[in-house]
mmCIF file of C-alpha atoms in Angstrom:
data_model
loop_
_atom_site.group_PDB
_atom_site.id
_atom_site.type_symbol
_atom_site.label_atom_id
_atom_site.label_comp_id
_atom_site.label_asym_id
_atom_site.label_seq_id
_atom_site.Cartn_x
_atom_site.Cartn_y
_atom_site.Cartn_z
ATOM 1 C CA UNK A 284 -20.628 6.713 -5.466
ATOM 2 C CA UNK A 285 -19.437 3.361 -6.721
ATOM 3 C CA UNK A 286 -18.468 0.940 -3.991
ATOM 4 C CA UNK A 287 -15.410 -1.255 -3.858
ATOM 5 C CA UNK A 288 -15.175 -4.065 -1.334
ATOM 6 C CA UNK A 289 -11.759 -5.494 -0.645
ATOM 7 C CA UNK A 290 -11.197 -8.698 1.288
ATOM 8 C CA UNK A 291 -9.787 -9.949 3.531
ATOM 9 C CA UNK A 292 -8.917 -7.047 5.808
ATOM 10 C CA UNK A 293 -5.822 -8.890 6.970
ATOM 11 C CA UNK A 294 -4.057 -12.050 5.883
ATOM 12 C CA UNK A 295 -1.267 -14.182 7.310
ATOM 13 C CA UNK A 296 0.495 -16.584 4.954
ATOM 14 C CA UNK A 297 3.454 -18.863 5.460
ATOM 15 C CA UNK A 298 6.562 -18.218 3.405
ATOM 16 C CA UNK A 299 6.263 -19.982 0.076
ATOM 17 C CA UNK A 300 2.487 -20.029 0.154
ATOM 18 C CA UNK A 301 -0.021 -18.301 -2.106
ATOM 19 C CA UNK A 302 -1.575 -15.023 -0.997
ATOM 20 C CA UNK A 303 -4.947 -14.122 -2.505
ATOM 21 C CA UNK A 304 -6.648 -10.747 -2.117
ATOM 22 C CA UNK A 305 -10.014 -9.979 -3.662
ATOM 23 C CA UNK A 306 -11.724 -6.813 -4.814
ATOM 24 C CA UNK A 307 -15.424 -6.751 -5.688
ATOM 25 C CA UNK A 308 -17.158 -3.791 -7.271
ATOM 26 C CA UNK A 309 -20.764 -2.798 -7.785
ATOM 27 C CA UNK A 310 -20.545 -0.905 -11.047
ATOM 28 C CA UNK A 311 -19.571 -2.600 -14.275
ATOM 29 C CA UNK A 312 -18.350 0.571 -15.941
ATOM 30 C CA UNK A 313 -14.735 0.409 -14.778
ATOM 31 C CA UNK A 314 -11.938 0.595 -17.312
ATOM 32 C CA UNK A 315 -8.772 0.168 -15.278
ATOM 33 C CA UNK A 316 -7.985 -2.212 -12.410
ATOM 34 C CA UNK A 317 -4.729 -1.555 -10.543
ATOM 35 C CA UNK A 318 -3.285 -2.978 -7.363
ATOM 36 C CA UNK A 319 -1.064 -0.772 -5.207
ATOM 37 C CA UNK A 320 1.428 -1.955 -2.576
ATOM 38 C CA UNK A 321 2.273 0.126 0.486
ATOM 39 C CA UNK A 322 5.079 -0.477 2.957
ATOM 40 C CA UNK A 323 5.036 1.142 6.422
ATOM 41 C CA UNK A 324 6.151 4.768 6.277
ATOM 42 C CA UNK A 325 5.896 4.911 2.497
ATOM 43 C CA UNK A 326 3.339 5.952 -0.042
ATOM 44 C CA UNK A 327 1.520 3.374 -2.166
ATOM 45 C CA UNK A 328 3.241 2.218 -5.323
ATOM 46 C CA UNK A 329 1.689 0.613 -8.380
ATOM 47 C CA UNK A 330 2.253 -3.131 -8.326
ATOM 48 C CA UNK A 331 0.298 -4.428 -11.298
ATOM 49 C CA UNK A 332 -2.738 -3.346 -13.323
ATOM 50 C CA UNK A 333 -5.140 -4.825 -15.845
ATOM 51 C CA UNK A 334 -7.626 -3.543 -18.440
ATOM 52 C CA UNK A 335 -11.077 -5.201 -18.721
ATOM 53 C CA UNK A 336 -10.355 -6.689 -22.137
ATOM 54 C CA UNK A 337 -7.839 -9.056 -20.509
ATOM 55 C CA UNK A 338 -8.801 -11.811 -18.040
ATOM 56 C CA UNK A 339 -5.372 -12.343 -16.502
ATOM 57 C CA UNK A 340 -2.007 -10.626 -16.298
ATOM 58 C CA UNK A 341 1.132 -12.033 -14.749
ATOM 59 C CA UNK A 342 4.266 -10.177 -13.718
ATOM 60 C CA UNK A 343 6.762 -12.381 -11.958
ATOM 61 C CA UNK A 344 5.125 -13.827 -8.840
ATOM 62 C CA UNK A 345 2.182 -11.423 -9.059
ATOM 63 C CA UNK A 346 -0.972 -12.188 -11.050
ATOM 64 C CA UNK A 347 -4.207 -10.281 -11.529
ATOM 65 C CA UNK A 348 -7.264 -12.327 -12.389
ATOM 66 C CA UNK A 349 -10.297 -10.452 -13.672
ATOM 67 C CA UNK A 350 -13.817 -11.903 -13.640
ATOM 68 C CA UNK A 351 -16.096 -9.436 -15.392
ATOM 69 C CA UNK A 352 -19.300 -11.430 -14.859
ATOM 70 C CA UNK A 353 -18.638 -11.710 -11.118
ATOM 71 C CA UNK A 354 -17.527 -8.070 -10.932
ATOM 72 C CA UNK A 355 -14.376 -9.103 -9.150
ATOM 73 C CA UNK A 356 -10.650 -8.941 -9.633
ATOM 74 C CA UNK A 357 -8.045 -10.654 -7.529
ATOM 75 C CA UNK A 358 -4.365 -10.392 -6.747
ATOM 76 C CA UNK A 359 -2.431 -13.624 -6.394
ATOM 77 C CA UNK A 360 1.074 -13.659 -4.940
ATOM 78 C CA UNK A 361 2.830 -16.937 -5.627
ATOM 79 C CA UNK A 362 5.712 -18.196 -3.462
ATOM 80 C CA UNK A 363 5.016 -15.410 -0.959
ATOM 81 C CA UNK A 364 8.099 -13.954 0.715
ATOM 82 C CA UNK A 365 8.568 -11.967 3.940
ATOM 83 C CA UNK A 366 9.437 -8.957 1.777
ATOM 84 C CA UNK A 367 5.898 -9.066 0.392
ATOM 85 C CA UNK A 368 4.556 -8.104 3.824
ATOM 86 C CA UNK A 369 2.731 -4.853 3.151
ATOM 87 C CA UNK A 370 -0.712 -3.359 2.743
ATOM 88 C CA UNK A 371 -2.329 -3.905 -0.645
ATOM 89 C CA UNK A 372 -5.021 -1.733 -2.189
ATOM 90 C CA UNK A 373 -7.230 -2.266 -5.181
ATOM 91 C CA UNK A 374 -8.202 1.005 -6.840
ATOM 92 C CA UNK A 375 -10.384 0.545 -9.926
ATOM 93 C CA UNK A 376 -11.247 3.535 -12.087
ATOM 94 C CA UNK A 377 -14.803 4.120 -13.346
ATOM 95 C CA UNK A 378 -14.832 4.907 -17.042
ATOM 96 C CA UNK A 379 -17.053 7.931 -16.377
ATOM 97 C CA UNK A 380 -14.810 9.457 -13.753
ATOM 98 C CA UNK A 381 -11.186 10.406 -13.415
ATOM 99 C CA UNK A 382 -10.898 9.357 -9.771
ATOM 100 C CA UNK A 383 -9.689 5.969 -8.608
ATOM 101 C CA UNK A 384 -12.001 4.259 -6.129
ATOM 102 C CA UNK A 385 -9.767 2.808 -3.402
ATOM 103 C CA UNK A 386 -10.487 -0.336 -1.455
ATOM 104 C CA UNK A 387 -9.974 -0.287 2.324
ATOM 105 C CA UNK A 388 -6.732 -2.230 2.056
ATOM 106 C CA UNK A 389 -5.459 -5.675 3.053
ATOM 107 C CA UNK A 390 -2.600 -6.018 5.499
ATOM 108 C CA UNK A 391 -0.554 -9.006 4.409
ATOM 109 C CA UNK A 392 1.943 -10.662 6.729
ATOM 110 C CA UNK A 393 4.219 -13.400 5.420
ATOM 111 C CA UNK A 394 5.584 -15.567 8.202
ATOM 112 C CA UNK A 395 9.104 -16.944 7.704
ATOM 113 C CA UNK B 242 16.376 12.213 -3.295
ATOM 114 C CA UNK B 243 12.693 11.345 -3.501
ATOM 115 C CA UNK B 244 10.910 12.269 -6.740
ATOM 116 C CA UNK B 245 7.850 13.458 -4.786
ATOM 117 C CA UNK B 246 8.729 15.285 -1.577
ATOM 118 C CA UNK B 247 6.279 16.229 1.131
ATOM 119 C CA UNK B 248 6.884 18.625 4.007
ATOM 120 C CA UNK B 249 6.433 18.422 6.898
ATOM 121 C CA UNK B 250 6.493 14.657 7.430
ATOM 122 C CA UNK B 251 4.892 14.982 10.823
ATOM 123 C CA UNK B 252 2.921 17.812 12.376
ATOM 124 C CA UNK B 253 0.974 18.185 15.588
ATOM 125 C CA UNK B 254 -1.286 21.191 15.851
ATOM 126 C CA UNK B 255 -4.260 22.497 17.756
ATOM 127 C CA UNK B 256 -7.867 22.947 16.729
ATOM 128 C CA UNK B 257 -8.432 26.174 14.816
ATOM 129 C CA UNK B 258 -4.870 26.580 13.579
ATOM 130 C CA UNK B 259 -4.055 27.047 9.907
ATOM 131 C CA UNK B 260 -1.868 24.331 8.454
ATOM 132 C CA UNK B 261 -0.127 24.034 5.114
ATOM 133 C CA UNK B 262 1.272 20.826 3.705
ATOM 134 C CA UNK B 263 3.639 21.213 0.806
ATOM 135 C CA UNK B 264 4.485 18.938 -2.083
ATOM 136 C CA UNK B 265 7.190 19.284 -4.688
ATOM 137 C CA UNK B 266 8.113 16.914 -7.483
ATOM 138 C CA UNK B 267 11.031 16.428 -9.818
ATOM 139 C CA UNK B 268 9.308 13.947 -12.129
ATOM 140 C CA UNK B 269 8.171 16.608 -14.593
ATOM 141 C CA UNK B 270 4.561 15.448 -14.362
ATOM 142 C CA UNK B 271 1.706 17.832 -15.074
ATOM 143 C CA UNK B 272 -0.857 16.161 -12.852
ATOM 144 C CA UNK B 273 -0.758 16.377 -9.062
ATOM 145 C CA UNK B 274 -3.100 15.112 -6.360
ATOM 146 C CA UNK B 275 -3.730 15.298 -2.639
ATOM 147 C CA UNK B 276 -5.113 12.225 -0.888
ATOM 148 C CA UNK B 277 -6.046 11.483 2.660
ATOM 149 C CA UNK B 278 -5.545 8.019 4.212
ATOM 150 C CA UNK B 279 -7.457 6.805 7.224
ATOM 151 C CA UNK B 280 -7.259 3.272 8.669
ATOM 152 C CA UNK B 281 -9.925 1.037 7.165
ATOM 153 C CA UNK B 282 -10.972 3.644 4.590
ATOM 154 C CA UNK B 283 -8.284 3.413 1.965
ATOM 155 C CA UNK B 284 -7.334 6.649 0.230
ATOM 156 C CA UNK B 285 -9.719 9.459 -0.549
ATOM 157 C CA UNK B 286 -9.064 12.212 -3.060
ATOM 158 C CA UNK B 287 -9.133 15.760 -1.706
ATOM 159 C CA UNK B 288 -8.075 17.854 -4.727
ATOM 160 C CA UNK B 289 -6.330 17.307 -8.020
ATOM 161 C CA UNK B 290 -4.707 19.542 -10.594
ATOM 162 C CA UNK B 291 -4.047 18.755 -14.253
ATOM 163 C CA UNK B 292 -1.846 21.796 -14.741
ATOM 164 C CA UNK B 293 -1.013 25.111 -13.073
ATOM 165 C CA UNK B 294 -4.309 26.715 -14.132
ATOM 166 C CA UNK B 295 -6.502 23.707 -13.437
ATOM 167 C CA UNK B 296 -7.734 22.836 -9.928
ATOM 168 C CA UNK B 297 -10.502 20.319 -9.245
ATOM 169 C CA UNK B 298 -12.305 19.184 -6.126
ATOM 170 C CA UNK B 299 -12.133 15.566 -5.193
ATOM 171 C CA UNK B 300 -14.344 13.419 -3.026
ATOM 172 C CA UNK B 301 -13.670 15.200 0.292
ATOM 173 C CA UNK B 302 -12.652 18.813 -0.420
ATOM 174 C CA UNK B 303 -14.676 20.479 2.355
ATOM 175 C CA UNK B 304 -12.376 22.083 4.925
ATOM 176 C CA UNK B 305 -9.380 22.037 2.561
ATOM 177 C CA UNK B 306 -7.948 24.338 -0.076
ATOM 178 C CA UNK B 307 -5.032 23.975 -2.483
ATOM 179 C CA UNK B 308 -2.629 26.087 -4.446
ATOM 180 C CA UNK B 309 -0.640 25.082 -7.522
ATOM 181 C CA UNK B 310 2.246 27.508 -7.369
ATOM 182 C CA UNK B 311 4.161 25.956 -10.242
ATOM 183 C CA UNK B 312 4.154 22.768 -12.272
ATOM 184 C CA UNK B 313 6.298 21.146 -9.610
ATOM 185 C CA UNK B 314 4.568 22.490 -6.476
ATOM 186 C CA UNK B 315 1.149 21.749 -5.048
ATOM 187 C CA UNK B 316 0.229 22.715 -1.499
ATOM 188 C CA UNK B 317 -2.710 21.717 0.668
ATOM 189 C CA UNK B 318 -4.101 24.040 3.336
ATOM 190 C CA UNK B 319 -6.375 23.471 6.262
ATOM 191 C CA UNK B 320 -7.702 26.944 7.085
ATOM 192 C CA UNK B 321 -8.974 25.998 10.533
ATOM 193 C CA UNK B 322 -7.899 22.507 11.511
ATOM 194 C CA UNK B 323 -10.285 20.232 13.386
ATOM 195 C CA UNK B 324 -9.598 16.893 15.121
ATOM 196 C CA UNK B 325 -11.322 14.784 12.442
ATOM 197 C CA UNK B 326 -8.735 16.032 9.963
ATOM 198 C CA UNK B 327 -6.161 13.964 11.840
ATOM 199 C CA UNK B 328 -4.894 11.616 9.147
ATOM 200 C CA UNK B 329 -2.025 10.666 6.880
ATOM 201 C CA UNK B 330 -1.895 12.900 3.804
ATOM 202 C CA UNK B 331 -0.307 11.920 0.526
ATOM 203 C CA UNK B 332 0.674 13.921 -2.501
ATOM 204 C CA UNK B 333 0.862 12.093 -5.826
ATOM 205 C CA UNK B 334 1.720 12.831 -9.434
ATOM 206 C CA UNK B 335 0.992 11.267 -12.796
ATOM 207 C CA UNK B 336 1.853 11.897 -16.403
ATOM 208 C CA UNK B 337 -0.545 13.533 -18.820
ATOM 209 C CA UNK B 338 -2.331 11.060 -21.017
ATOM 210 C CA UNK B 339 -5.455 9.020 -21.562
ATOM 211 C CA UNK B 340 -6.969 7.783 -18.329
ATOM 212 C CA UNK B 341 -5.305 7.839 -14.942
ATOM 213 C CA UNK B 342 -2.070 6.025 -15.546
ATOM 214 C CA UNK B 343 0.321 5.271 -12.716
ATOM 215 C CA UNK B 344 0.256 7.432 -9.607
ATOM 216 C CA UNK B 345 3.571 8.244 -7.932
ATOM 217 C CA UNK B 346 3.215 9.015 -4.241
ATOM 218 C CA UNK B 347 5.282 10.921 -1.749
ATOM 219 C CA UNK B 348 6.074 9.409 1.632
ATOM 220 C CA UNK B 349 3.204 11.118 3.377
ATOM 221 C CA UNK B 350 2.585 13.832 5.947
ATOM 222 C CA UNK B 351 1.137 12.690 9.244
ATOM 223 C CA UNK B 352 -1.076 15.377 10.746
ATOM 224 C CA UNK B 353 -2.471 15.282 14.275
ATOM 225 C CA UNK B 354 -5.020 17.892 15.313
ATOM 226 C CA UNK B 355 -5.543 18.112 19.050
#
C-alpha cells in the first residue's frame, strides 16, 4: 500500500496571507495529483489537479507545485480568505491502480 | 436538488443491526463509489462500481456489501453493524473515461453504532 503523508495537520493563516499544504508520497508511479476541498457538512469537491508532466498549475488564487524528484506536491493559496477555511485533502492516484490514495487532511482556518 | 443524494443523512443504531445507506445520482455517471471518512485517516474506499454489472472491492470491504440496483442507484449495507463502523460515509460518482477523473461526492451519511 502506497503511503501519502500530508502536512500540516492543521494551519491557521491571517487573511491575505499565503497558505501552504504539502503532500509527500513514497511511490513514484503516480499519474494524477488532485487536491480536494471539504467544507463542514459537505462532501469533498475537486479544487485543482495536476499531471506529472507539468511542474506547476495555477487556477486563480490556487496553485499546485509538483516536485517529482522530492516526491512531493504542494497546494498554495494566495491572498487567503475566510471563505477558504476548510479541510484540504491530497489524493494522488497510482498509475497501477484505480484507487485514489487520500492524505489525512489539513484543517485550514483563515483568521479575519 | 443535489446531484448525488445520500439517505439517511444521520443514523444511530445498535450493534448487530443491519443498516443500509442509499445513494442516488442524477449526473448520468456510470461509475459510483462508497467511501468511509474517519478523523485523521482521510477517505478510504469501500466498494466501487463501473456499471450495473460491475462491482469491485476497495481497500476496506470487510463487513460491508453493496448493490447497484440501477445506473443511478448504489447502496451500501452493513449486515451486522459494529461500533468501529461508526464513521461518516460518502457516495461519489465519476464519468467513464481514462483514469479516475473528478469525483463528485454526496453530502455524507453519518452513522453511529452503539
